[in-house]
XYZ file of C-alpha atoms in Angstrom:
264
model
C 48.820 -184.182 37.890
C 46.939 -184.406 34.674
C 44.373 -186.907 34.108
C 44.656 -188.648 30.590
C 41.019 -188.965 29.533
C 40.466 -192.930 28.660
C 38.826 -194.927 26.301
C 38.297 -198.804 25.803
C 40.439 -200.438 23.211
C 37.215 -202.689 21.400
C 37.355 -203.136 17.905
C 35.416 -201.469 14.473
C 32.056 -203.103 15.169
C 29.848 -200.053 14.605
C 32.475 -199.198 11.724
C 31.266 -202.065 10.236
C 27.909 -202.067 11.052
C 27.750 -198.680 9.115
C 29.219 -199.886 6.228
C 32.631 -197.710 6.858
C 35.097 -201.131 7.531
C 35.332 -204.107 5.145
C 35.687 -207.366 6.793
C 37.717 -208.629 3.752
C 40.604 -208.401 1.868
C 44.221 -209.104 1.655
C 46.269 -205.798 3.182
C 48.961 -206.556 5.640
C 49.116 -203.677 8.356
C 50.554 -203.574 11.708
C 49.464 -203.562 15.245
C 50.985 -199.959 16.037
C 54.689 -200.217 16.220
C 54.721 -203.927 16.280
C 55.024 -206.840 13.700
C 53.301 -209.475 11.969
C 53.485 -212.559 14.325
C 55.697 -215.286 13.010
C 54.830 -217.625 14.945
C 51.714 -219.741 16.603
C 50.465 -217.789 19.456
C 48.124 -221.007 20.781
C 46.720 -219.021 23.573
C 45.256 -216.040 21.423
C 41.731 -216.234 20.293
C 39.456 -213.197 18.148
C 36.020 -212.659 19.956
C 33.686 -211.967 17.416
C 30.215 -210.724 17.457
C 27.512 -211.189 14.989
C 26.306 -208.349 13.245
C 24.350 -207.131 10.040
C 27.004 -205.582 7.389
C 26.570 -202.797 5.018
C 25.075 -200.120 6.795
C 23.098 -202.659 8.582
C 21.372 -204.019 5.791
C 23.336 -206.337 4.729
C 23.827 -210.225 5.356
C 24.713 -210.897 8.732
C 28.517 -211.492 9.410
C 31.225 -212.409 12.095
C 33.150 -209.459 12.801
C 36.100 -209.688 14.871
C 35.908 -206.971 18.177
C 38.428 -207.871 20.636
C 41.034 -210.885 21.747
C 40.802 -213.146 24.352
C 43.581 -216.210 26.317
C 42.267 -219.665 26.170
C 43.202 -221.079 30.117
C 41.525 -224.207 30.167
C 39.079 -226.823 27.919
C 36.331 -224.529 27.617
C 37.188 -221.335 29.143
C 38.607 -218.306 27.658
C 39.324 -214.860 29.460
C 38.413 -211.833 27.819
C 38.215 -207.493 29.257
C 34.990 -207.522 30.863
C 33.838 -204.499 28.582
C 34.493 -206.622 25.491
C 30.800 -208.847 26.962
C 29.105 -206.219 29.183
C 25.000 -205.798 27.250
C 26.204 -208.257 24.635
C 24.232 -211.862 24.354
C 25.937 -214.384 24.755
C 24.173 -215.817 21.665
C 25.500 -213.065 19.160
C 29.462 -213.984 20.072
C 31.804 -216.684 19.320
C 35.504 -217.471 19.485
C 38.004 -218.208 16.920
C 41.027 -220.421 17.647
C 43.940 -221.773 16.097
C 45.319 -219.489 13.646
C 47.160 -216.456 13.369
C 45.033 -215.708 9.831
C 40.981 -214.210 10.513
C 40.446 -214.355 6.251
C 37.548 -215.772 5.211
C 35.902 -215.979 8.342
C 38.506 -217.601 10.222
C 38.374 -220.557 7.932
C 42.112 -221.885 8.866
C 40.949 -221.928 12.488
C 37.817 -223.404 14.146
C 34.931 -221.417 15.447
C 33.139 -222.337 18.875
C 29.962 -220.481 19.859
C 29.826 -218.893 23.571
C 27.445 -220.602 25.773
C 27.722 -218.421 28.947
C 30.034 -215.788 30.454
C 30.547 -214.096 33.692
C 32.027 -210.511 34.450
C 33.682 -209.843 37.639
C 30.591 -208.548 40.182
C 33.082 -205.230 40.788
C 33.649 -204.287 37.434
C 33.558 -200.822 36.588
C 34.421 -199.559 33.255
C 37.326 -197.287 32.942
C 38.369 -197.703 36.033
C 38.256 -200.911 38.005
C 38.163 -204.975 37.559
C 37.798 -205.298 33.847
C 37.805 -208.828 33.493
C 35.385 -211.547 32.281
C 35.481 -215.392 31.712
C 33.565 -217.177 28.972
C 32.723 -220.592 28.542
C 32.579 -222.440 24.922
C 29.171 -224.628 24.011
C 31.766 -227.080 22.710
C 35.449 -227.528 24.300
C 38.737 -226.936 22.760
C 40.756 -229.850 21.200
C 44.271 -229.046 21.885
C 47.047 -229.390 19.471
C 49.865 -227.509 17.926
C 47.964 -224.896 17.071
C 45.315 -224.512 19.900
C 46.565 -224.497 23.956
C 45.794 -222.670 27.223
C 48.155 -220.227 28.940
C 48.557 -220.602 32.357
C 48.403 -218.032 34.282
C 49.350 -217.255 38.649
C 49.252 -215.083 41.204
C 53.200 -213.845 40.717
C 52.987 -209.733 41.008
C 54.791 -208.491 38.198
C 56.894 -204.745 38.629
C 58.318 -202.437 36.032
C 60.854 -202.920 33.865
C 59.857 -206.081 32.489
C 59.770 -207.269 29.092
C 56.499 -208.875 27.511
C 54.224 -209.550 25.008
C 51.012 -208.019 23.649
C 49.367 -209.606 20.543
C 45.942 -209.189 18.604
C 44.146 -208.175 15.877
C 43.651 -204.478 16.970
C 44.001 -201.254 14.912
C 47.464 -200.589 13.315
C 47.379 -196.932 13.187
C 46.472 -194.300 15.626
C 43.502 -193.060 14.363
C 41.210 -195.993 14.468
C 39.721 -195.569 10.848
C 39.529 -198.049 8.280
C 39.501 -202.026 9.648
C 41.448 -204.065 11.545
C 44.439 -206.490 10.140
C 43.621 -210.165 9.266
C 46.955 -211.403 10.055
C 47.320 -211.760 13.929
C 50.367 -208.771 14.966
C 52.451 -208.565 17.928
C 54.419 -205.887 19.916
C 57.217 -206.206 22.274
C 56.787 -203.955 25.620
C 58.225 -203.036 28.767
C 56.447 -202.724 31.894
C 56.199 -199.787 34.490
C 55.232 -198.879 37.716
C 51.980 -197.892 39.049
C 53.519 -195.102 40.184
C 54.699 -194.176 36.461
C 51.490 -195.116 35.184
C 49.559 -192.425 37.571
C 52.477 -189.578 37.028
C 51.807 -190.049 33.407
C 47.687 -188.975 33.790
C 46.347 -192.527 34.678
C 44.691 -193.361 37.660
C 45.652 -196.552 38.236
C 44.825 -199.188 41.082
C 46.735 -202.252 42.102
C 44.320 -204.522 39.998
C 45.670 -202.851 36.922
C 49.290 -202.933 35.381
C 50.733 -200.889 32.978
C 53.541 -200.745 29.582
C 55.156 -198.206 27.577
C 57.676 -198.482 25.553
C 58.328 -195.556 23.079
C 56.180 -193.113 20.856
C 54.338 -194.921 18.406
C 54.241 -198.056 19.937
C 51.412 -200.281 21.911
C 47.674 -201.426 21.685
C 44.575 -200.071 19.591
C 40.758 -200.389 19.152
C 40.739 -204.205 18.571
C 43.291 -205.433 21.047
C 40.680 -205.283 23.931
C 40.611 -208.535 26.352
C 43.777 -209.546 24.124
C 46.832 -211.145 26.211
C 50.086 -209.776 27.811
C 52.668 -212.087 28.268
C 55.589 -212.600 30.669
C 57.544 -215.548 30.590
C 54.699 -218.054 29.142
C 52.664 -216.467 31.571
C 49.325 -214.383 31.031
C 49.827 -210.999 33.006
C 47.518 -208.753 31.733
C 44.226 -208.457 29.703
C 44.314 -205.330 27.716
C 41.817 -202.594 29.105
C 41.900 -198.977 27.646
C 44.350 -196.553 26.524
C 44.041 -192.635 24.907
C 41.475 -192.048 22.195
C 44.652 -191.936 19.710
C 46.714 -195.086 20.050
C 50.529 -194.962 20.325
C 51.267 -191.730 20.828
C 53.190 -191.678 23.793
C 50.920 -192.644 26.652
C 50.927 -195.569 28.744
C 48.360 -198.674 28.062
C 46.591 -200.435 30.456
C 45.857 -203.707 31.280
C 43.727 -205.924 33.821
C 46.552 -207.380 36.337
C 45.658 -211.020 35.821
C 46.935 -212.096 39.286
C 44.310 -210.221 41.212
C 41.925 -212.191 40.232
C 43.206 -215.399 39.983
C 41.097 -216.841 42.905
C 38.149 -215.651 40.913
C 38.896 -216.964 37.600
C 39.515 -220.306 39.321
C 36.352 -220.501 40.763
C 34.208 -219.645 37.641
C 35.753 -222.341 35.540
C 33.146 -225.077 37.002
């Protein structure tokens, strides 16, 4: 068997740090081979980080780098390689809107006060998963509510949703979309996912769907859905995105135990 070679799926931060993204302006793209998102996705938040712009000379910004699922007042779960060396002080969530233009001004912005990634985590390969918690909580509304999420094991050949802000083509070049984009996907088997080049573990689950189709630079720590349910946290996928290889995702219900526990 082949072994794909694997790469995380965070966002343009260093693009933008070197001046080679712009964090504005008014282009609609597409998450590859999915749609804008028509509707409210409450759940879905944009973890941003705070950086200097222009070749890092510039005024510091907010720059979006992966997604995230709110699950409770003041807890959001996120990839675990989305915080790993990353202060907690330089991040902060944005919540309830589909729209990240001028700085997420239709939302609300909360600063991250802590988080915790899972003691086991190892990147590109095993429990990428991390919980943060909010300096201020969430006030729930129409636009703004957790996900719940279980311990049901979900098998192939189920349909579900992936949304975020990530890349739109599959070279990652140029910046992300400001309109939040969604995808609909199928899942397979571990066993597909490891004849297709990825080691895989039972803490992970895996989609494809078709050529051309699936999650990009961006979409890290983002949600997959199932029936209202949160299933997965994307992981990593090929260096080019959509072209025919599975993605991967953290399998949510491995670690539910976990995530219970660090939301104290």
């Amino acid at each position: 068997m082949v072994t794909m070679k694997s790469f995380p799926l965070v966002g343009g931060i260093l693009a933008v740090l070197y001046g080679l993204v712009s964090v504005n302006g008014n282009e609609q793209t597409k998450v590859v081979g999915g749609t804008q998102s028509g509707e409210r996705v409450p759940h879905q938040i944009s973890l941003q980080i705070m950086i200097n712009s222009l070749y890092g000379f510039g005024p510091k910004t907010w720059a979006h780098n992966c997604g995230g699922s709110i699950v409770s007042p003041s807890y959001v779960i996120t990839a675990a390689h989305c915080l790993d060396g990353i202060e907690a002080s330089r991040l902060s969530i944005v919540s309830g809107t589909n729209d990240l233009r001028n700085d997420g001004a239709k939302g609300s912005r909360r600063l991250v006060a802590s988080y915790k990634i899972h003691p086991e985590y190892k990147e590109l390969d095993k429990c990428d998963i991390g919980i943060m918690r909010t300096q201020e909580p969430f006030v729930f509304d129409a636009s703004t509510q957790p996900i719940r999420y279980s311990d049901t094991q979900v098998g192939g050949g189920e349909s579900c949703t992936l949304t975020g802000w990530g890349y739109t083509m599959p070279i990652r070049i140029g910046r992300t979309p400001q309109d939040l984009q969604q995808a609909e996907l199928k899942t397979i088997t571990n066993e597909e996912c490891r004849s297709k080049g990825f080691p895989v573990n039972p803490t992970e689950i895996c989609t494809f769907t078709r050529v051309g189709q699936g999650a990009c630079g961006g979409d890290s720590g983002g949600p997959l859905v199932w029936n209202g349910e949160l299933i997965g946290v994307v992981s990593y996928g090929t260096r080019f995105c959509g072209i025919g290889s599975p993605d991967v995702f953290t399998r949510v219900s491995e670690f539910k135990a976990w995530l219970d526990a660090n939301q104290v």
